[in-house]
Amino acid sequence: MEMTGAEITIRCLQEEGVEYLFGYPGGAVLHIYDAIFQQDKVKHILVRHEQAAVHAADGYARSSDKVGVALVTSGPGLTNAVTGIATAYMDSIPMVVISGQVPTYAIGEDAFQEVDAVGITRPCVKHNFLVKDVKDIASTIKKAFYLAKSGRPGPVLVDIPKDVSAHKTEFVYPATVNIRSYHPKGKGDSQQIRQAAQMLLEAKRPMIYAGGGVVLSGAATQLTELVKLLGFPCTNTLMGLGGYPANDKQFVGMLGMHGTYEANMAMQHCDVLVAIGARFDDRVIGNVEHFAQVPRKIIHIDIDPSSIAKRVKVDVPIVGDLKLVLDEMLTVLRSSRQKPDAIEMGVWWKQIEEWRVIGGGLRYKNSSEIIKPQFVIETLHKLTFGDAFVTSDVGQHQMWAAQYYKFNHPRRWINSGGLGTMGFGLPAAMGVQLKHPGETVACVTGEGSIQMNIQELSTCKQYHLPIKVLSLNNGYLGMVRQWQEFFHGNRFSESYMDALPDFVKVAEAYGHIGMRIDNPADVEPAIIEALSRKNDLVFMDFRTDPTENVFPMVPGGKGLSEVVLSEDL
Amino acid sequence: MRHIISLLMENEAGALSRVAGLFSARGYNIESLTVAPTEDATLSRMTIVTSGSDAVIEQINKQLNKLIDVVSVMDLSEGEHIERELMLVKLRAEGEAREELKRLTDIFRGRILDVSDHTYTIELTGARVKLDSFIDAIGRDLILETVRTGASGIGRGNRILSL
Ligand SMILES: Cc1cc2nc3c(=O)[nH]c(=O)nc-3n(C[C@H](O)[C@H](O)[C@H](O)COP(=O)(O)OP(=O)(O)OC[C@H]3O[C@@H](n4cnc5c(N)ncnc54)[C@H](O)[C@@H]3O)c2cc1C
Ligand SMILES: Cc1ncc(C[n+]2csc(CCOP(=O)(O)OP(=O)(O)O)c2C)c(N)n1
Ligand SMILES: [Mg+2]
């Protein structure tokens, strides 16, 4: 039977097992919306802004191991989606975005709502397609899902002109994909793995540095086994949190700009470093020259060769999927008669403990007068037993959530690390809540960030998403204010937002529950109350200390050991 | 250092802009870039002349390989290879100079393709240095127009870039 391109598009999504399609209609996708209307397998979630559609699909993907899917119209629909696509790209999130395009015969004529979608998104997608013939829709969507999910994941855009979605053809969904130019590596090179294992066994001051790749690959179990087997210290990047249990004593905390003193010092002074699905970001190792001053051997495991030796020289590169590489490495290590040198390990751990003492751990001075943002996160952690899904926006609140909500499982911490997109938190939480109905989903945000996608409170109402929004309202674009305090002589240029709305009323206007919390003593009761409202979205407007800063901090461009510790204590 | 990178890519709309976009987005140098379909109409062969430190060249190779439309990549300058570029150059050729220009063209194994009262149009093929030295030998004063294709390259002997 012949089907229209639009019907084929939706059939393909059904074949891929897509549960939710996050989208927003418009002229160029009307045929596709018509096809959506005539089926009920793929549920469409109508957001209030296309950026939110993409972030919601992203949150859905991050909290599961599935591909997120979004649908937007041509022109402004697509341009609104770009921030979301770039966000997913920077953090390697598997996603398929379908956009409408003006009819093929109008392309290039500056037609109404025409933009060069493939051109605009080219630098921020793993790959993109313009489908010019209805016969190519099915095979293209098949390829899109395969590309999004395999190898180093990423967003893939499929741009479908309006006439193509109206044309008819037979529907055949290909069973397999073969892209002759694309062969992501699975297994790592055995020789290199053996060499790496040997290097680890001979290390005197080893360090395991694990990133978002562990979460993406589903290799948290393997990582934990490796760390336990060797008895080495382990740190996570912001993207890797939950990849190793934060409550374990071999965990030295997050590293990087706002990482713990001990993690950064161990990173700087180790003699053998193994990077596992982590890409030596500038927010992680700071100044590259400073990092290179201390000689150390580096083993780098990553599925993307271009992540290896990009910013630092690597001694043993291993290209492959972490799960398979770590499995093989574990086998090699278990069968080796050699064990890490116990005496050297004792000395190294003693050194790390000393750093722990000097750094003083993550700490802040609590107050009975004013709410400290860290206290809110600690309380949330306590009341949710560290088991909630936590999404966040971008700023100081994001760092406090990362530091104080100790994640023990992967895919629980959902944040925009690479692009640092304010406005990510709430729509991402929608995707997470849809994927995990009945679970606690907390969105930690700031009064600045939340206003970048606050309209999604309306979507949350429509689909009954009982997200718990914790807004750490410090009255400032706090992260900007902090940099201005440290590096721009306290000149708080445009980091103060006058005329904030009454967030309680805003929440109520959207049909939700709003709470304003001014007193430290009310923090715990408020969160208890919010959590008890299983079916309601509760917006908690915590009035927090406007002067609080995030510590420790390695100032931009500085080396890892040039850290600024908290001044309070 | 100067590198000649050769690649095979899908002969599809947009493939060229993916490569060109990669170079500009990541701030890599392009000295020249040439592209044309091969004997297999589904494939295009591209030659890019670039320069950079070893680390940059390594990244360029990896980033090119990462592009989905790119089928295979080879850094020709890592081994024995042949480099050729075609140049068409139009010269002011008047009076006495005509004889001398013809002689120089012969020395460089060029060919005069077109002659008018006042001009010669010469075709010259070779590696970049040869074309450069021809221009130096003629002197810029006499040159009215030059068109260069940019380098194309191929490995020697068994060095073959294929699917
Ligand atoms: C305000 C702010 C402050 C920040 N401060 C910090 C900070 O203090 N510390 C910090 O760590 N970050 C911080 N970041 C985040 C930082 O910008 C980077 O996003 C982050 O450090 C990158 O994490 P990653 O190295 O784990 O890489 P990711 O971006 O998570 O990349 C994952 C890597 O794993 C690889 N990979 C993917 N799948 C697989 C697989 N199956 N097998 C093998 N490899 C795979 C990929 O190729 C990639 O190289 C901050 C961000 C913001 C917005
Ligand atoms: C879309 C976007 N614009 C600008 C920035 C730069 N920026 C980073 S943090 C920040 C302040 C965020 O303020 P708020 O949400 O109140 O969080 P706080 O730092 O106060 O916790 C800004 C403006 C950004 N990350 N994203
Ligand atoms: Mg704020």
PDB file of N, CA and C in Angstrom, chain A residues 320-360:
ATOM      1  N   GLY A 320      37.735   2.621  21.340  1.00  0.00           N
ATOM      2  CA  GLY A 320      36.741   1.561  21.412  1.00  0.00           C
ATOM      3  C   GLY A 320      35.633   1.917  22.380  1.00  0.00           C
ATOM      4  N   ASP A 321      34.637   1.048  22.430  1.00  0.00           N
ATOM      5  CA  ASP A 321      33.536   1.265  23.355  1.00  0.00           C
ATOM      6  C   ASP A 321      33.994   0.883  24.757  1.00  0.00           C
ATOM      7  N   LEU A 322      33.750   1.781  25.692  1.00  0.00           N
ATOM      8  CA  LEU A 322      34.259   1.597  27.060  1.00  0.00           C
ATOM      9  C   LEU A 322      33.887   0.265  27.685  1.00  0.00           C
ATOM     10  N   LYS A 323      32.639  -0.114  27.451  1.00  0.00           N
ATOM     11  CA  LYS A 323      32.161  -1.343  28.068  1.00  0.00           C
ATOM     12  C   LYS A 323      33.048  -2.523  27.648  1.00  0.00           C
ATOM     13  N   LEU A 324      33.289  -2.608  26.350  1.00  0.00           N
ATOM     14  CA  LEU A 324      34.085  -3.719  25.835  1.00  0.00           C
ATOM     15  C   LEU A 324      35.544  -3.591  26.235  1.00  0.00           C
ATOM     16  N   VAL A 325      36.068  -2.373  26.163  1.00  0.00           N
ATOM     17  CA  VAL A 325      37.472  -2.160  26.505  1.00  0.00           C
ATOM     18  C   VAL A 325      37.705  -2.478  27.980  1.00  0.00           C
ATOM     19  N   LEU A 326      36.810  -1.975  28.834  1.00  0.00           N
ATOM     20  CA  LEU A 326      37.001  -2.209  30.272  1.00  0.00           C
ATOM     21  C   LEU A 326      36.826  -3.683  30.624  1.00  0.00           C
ATOM     22  N   ASP A 327      35.875  -4.336  29.970  1.00  0.00           N
ATOM     23  CA  ASP A 327      35.705  -5.775  30.201  1.00  0.00           C
ATOM     24  C   ASP A 327      37.005  -6.511  29.901  1.00  0.00           C
ATOM     25  N   GLU A 328      37.593  -6.161  28.760  1.00  0.00           N
ATOM     26  CA  GLU A 328      38.832  -6.839  28.380  1.00  0.00           C
ATOM     27  C   GLU A 328      39.970  -6.494  29.332  1.00  0.00           C
ATOM     28  N   MET A 329      40.008  -5.231  29.736  1.00  0.00           N
ATOM     29  CA  MET A 329      41.061  -4.824  30.661  1.00  0.00           C
ATOM     30  C   MET A 329      40.911  -5.542  32.001  1.00  0.00           C
ATOM     31  N   LEU A 330      39.674  -5.706  32.446  1.00  0.00           N
ATOM     32  CA  LEU A 330      39.425  -6.414  33.699  1.00  0.00           C
ATOM     33  C   LEU A 330      39.909  -7.861  33.607  1.00  0.00           C
ATOM     34  N   THR A 331      39.652  -8.476  32.466  1.00  0.00           N
ATOM     35  CA  THR A 331      40.107  -9.858  32.279  1.00  0.00           C
ATOM     36  C   THR A 331      41.625  -9.937  32.355  1.00  0.00           C
ATOM     37  N   VAL A 332      42.286  -9.012  31.684  1.00  0.00           N
ATOM     38  CA  VAL A 332      43.751  -9.000  31.700  1.00  0.00           C
ATOM     39  C   VAL A 332      44.272  -8.817  33.128  1.00  0.00           C
ATOM     40  N   LEU A 333      43.672  -7.847  33.841  1.00  0.00           N
ATOM     41  CA  LEU A 333      44.143  -7.549  35.193  1.00  0.00           C
ATOM     42  C   LEU A 333      43.917  -8.719  36.144  1.00  0.00           C
ATOM     43  N   ARG A 334      42.742  -9.354  36.000  1.00  0.00           N
ATOM     44  CA  ARG A 334      42.435 -10.472  36.894  1.00  0.00           C
ATOM     45  C   ARG A 334      43.376 -11.647  36.667  1.00  0.00           C
ATOM     46  N   SER A 335      43.790 -11.814  35.418  1.00  0.00           N
ATOM     47  CA  SER A 335      44.633 -12.976  35.139  1.00  0.00           C
ATOM     48  C   SER A 335      46.114 -12.679  35.396  1.00  0.00           C
ATOM     49  N   SER A 336      46.413 -11.435  35.721  1.00  0.00           N
ATOM     50  CA  SER A 336      47.818 -11.103  35.981  1.00  0.00           C
ATOM     51  C   SER A 336      48.189 -11.487  37.416  1.00  0.00           C
ATOM     52  N   ARG A 337      49.408 -11.973  37.572  1.00  0.00           N
ATOM     53  CA  ARG A 337      49.837 -12.343  38.916  1.00  0.00           C
ATOM     54  C   ARG A 337      50.259 -11.098  39.699  1.00  0.00           C
ATOM     55  N   GLN A 338      50.624 -10.076  38.928  1.00  0.00           N
ATOM     56  CA  GLN A 338      51.074  -8.847  39.566  1.00  0.00           C
ATOM     57  C   GLN A 338      49.898  -8.070  40.159  1.00  0.00           C
ATOM     58  N   LYS A 339      50.148  -7.427  41.278  1.00  0.00           N
ATOM     59  CA  LYS A 339      49.132  -6.575  41.893  1.00  0.00           C
ATOM     60  C   LYS A 339      49.758  -5.197  42.084  1.00  0.00           C
ATOM     61  N   PRO A 340      48.945  -4.164  42.229  1.00  0.00           N
ATOM     62  CA  PRO A 340      49.520  -2.850  42.494  1.00  0.00           C
ATOM     63  C   PRO A 340      50.348  -2.904  43.783  1.00  0.00           C
ATOM     64  N   ASP A 341      51.423  -2.159  43.808  1.00  0.00           N
ATOM     65  CA  ASP A 341      52.344  -2.153  44.942  1.00  0.00           C
ATOM     66  C   ASP A 341      51.649  -1.568  46.179  1.00  0.00           C
ATOM     67  N   ALA A 342      51.439  -2.428  47.186  1.00  0.00           N
ATOM     68  CA  ALA A 342      50.657  -2.031  48.352  1.00  0.00           C
ATOM     69  C   ALA A 342      51.312  -0.876  49.112  1.00  0.00           C
ATOM     70  N   ILE A 343      52.643  -0.913  49.195  1.00  0.00           N
ATOM     71  CA  ILE A 343      53.323   0.142  49.959  1.00  0.00           C
ATOM     72  C   ILE A 343      53.164   1.496  49.260  1.00  0.00           C
ATOM     73  N   GLU A 344      53.432   1.472  47.948  1.00  0.00           N
ATOM     74  CA  GLU A 344      53.283   2.720  47.180  1.00  0.00           C
ATOM     75  C   GLU A 344      51.848   3.251  47.278  1.00  0.00           C
ATOM     76  N   MET A 345      50.890   2.325  47.211  1.00  0.00           N
ATOM     77  CA  MET A 345      49.488   2.733  47.293  1.00  0.00           C
ATOM     78  C   MET A 345      49.185   3.386  48.637  1.00  0.00           C
ATOM     79  N   GLY A 346      49.772   2.815  49.683  1.00  0.00           N
ATOM     80  CA  GLY A 346      49.570   3.367  51.021  1.00  0.00           C
ATOM     81  C   GLY A 346      50.079   4.797  51.095  1.00  0.00           C
ATOM     82  N   VAL A 347      51.259   5.015  50.514  1.00  0.00           N
ATOM     83  CA  VAL A 347      51.852   6.354  50.536  1.00  0.00           C
ATOM     84  C   VAL A 347      50.970   7.334  49.752  1.00  0.00           C
ATOM     85  N   TRP A 348      50.527   6.873  48.615  1.00  0.00           N
ATOM     86  CA  TRP A 348      49.702   7.724  47.732  1.00  0.00           C
ATOM     87  C   TRP A 348      48.376   8.085  48.399  1.00  0.00           C
ATOM     88  N   TRP A 349      47.737   7.087  49.008  1.00  0.00           N
ATOM     89  CA  TRP A 349      46.459   7.372  49.672  1.00  0.00           C
ATOM     90  C   TRP A 349      46.657   8.310  50.863  1.00  0.00           C
ATOM     91  N   LYS A 350      47.813   8.177  51.519  1.00  0.00           N
ATOM     92  CA  LYS A 350      48.089   9.055  52.654  1.00  0.00           C
ATOM     93  C   LYS A 350      48.182  10.500  52.155  1.00  0.00           C
ATOM     94  N   GLN A 351      48.870  10.646  51.020  1.00  0.00           N
ATOM     95  CA  GLN A 351      48.997  11.966  50.402  1.00  0.00           C
ATOM     96  C   GLN A 351      47.602  12.534  50.058  1.00  0.00           C
ATOM     97  N   ILE A 352      46.770  11.664  49.483  1.00  0.00           N
ATOM     98  CA  ILE A 352      45.428  12.131  49.097  1.00  0.00           C
ATOM     99  C   ILE A 352      44.627  12.538  50.329  1.00  0.00           C
ATOM    100  N   GLU A 353      44.772  11.748  51.421  1.00  0.00           N
ATOM    101  CA  GLU A 353      44.079  12.104  52.662  1.00  0.00           C
ATOM    102  C   GLU A 353      44.555  13.459  53.169  1.00  0.00           C
ATOM    103  N   GLU A 354      45.842  13.715  53.016  1.00  0.00           N
ATOM    104  CA  GLU A 354      46.360  15.024  53.451  1.00  0.00           C
ATOM    105  C   GLU A 354      45.713  16.143  52.643  1.00  0.00           C
ATOM    106  N   TRP A 355      45.618  15.900  51.350  1.00  0.00           N
ATOM    107  CA  TRP A 355      44.956  16.920  50.510  1.00  0.00           C
ATOM    108  C   TRP A 355      43.506  17.108  50.929  1.00  0.00           C
ATOM    109  N   ARG A 356      42.869  15.997  51.298  1.00  0.00           N
ATOM    110  CA  ARG A 356      41.476  16.083  51.753  1.00  0.00           C
ATOM    111  C   ARG A 356      41.377  17.010  52.957  1.00  0.00           C
ATOM    112  N   VAL A 357      42.371  16.874  53.839  1.00  0.00           N
ATOM    113  CA  VAL A 357      42.360  17.703  55.042  1.00  0.00           C
ATOM    114  C   VAL A 357      42.620  19.164  54.675  1.00  0.00           C
ATOM    115  N   ILE A 358      43.642  19.392  53.846  1.00  0.00           N
ATOM    116  CA  ILE A 358      43.960  20.778  53.458  1.00  0.00           C
ATOM    117  C   ILE A 358      42.754  21.411  52.756  1.00  0.00           C
ATOM    118  N   GLY A 359      42.178  20.653  51.834  1.00  0.00           N
ATOM    119  CA  GLY A 359      41.029  21.182  51.095  1.00  0.00           C
ATOM    120  C   GLY A 359      39.818  21.353  51.992  1.00  0.00           C
ATOM    121  N   GLY A 360      39.783  20.552  53.042  1.00  0.00           N
ATOM    122  CA  GLY A 360      38.666  20.668  53.978  1.00  0.00           C
ATOM    123  C   GLY A 360      37.373  20.085  53.445  1.00  0.00           C
TER     124      GLY A 360
END
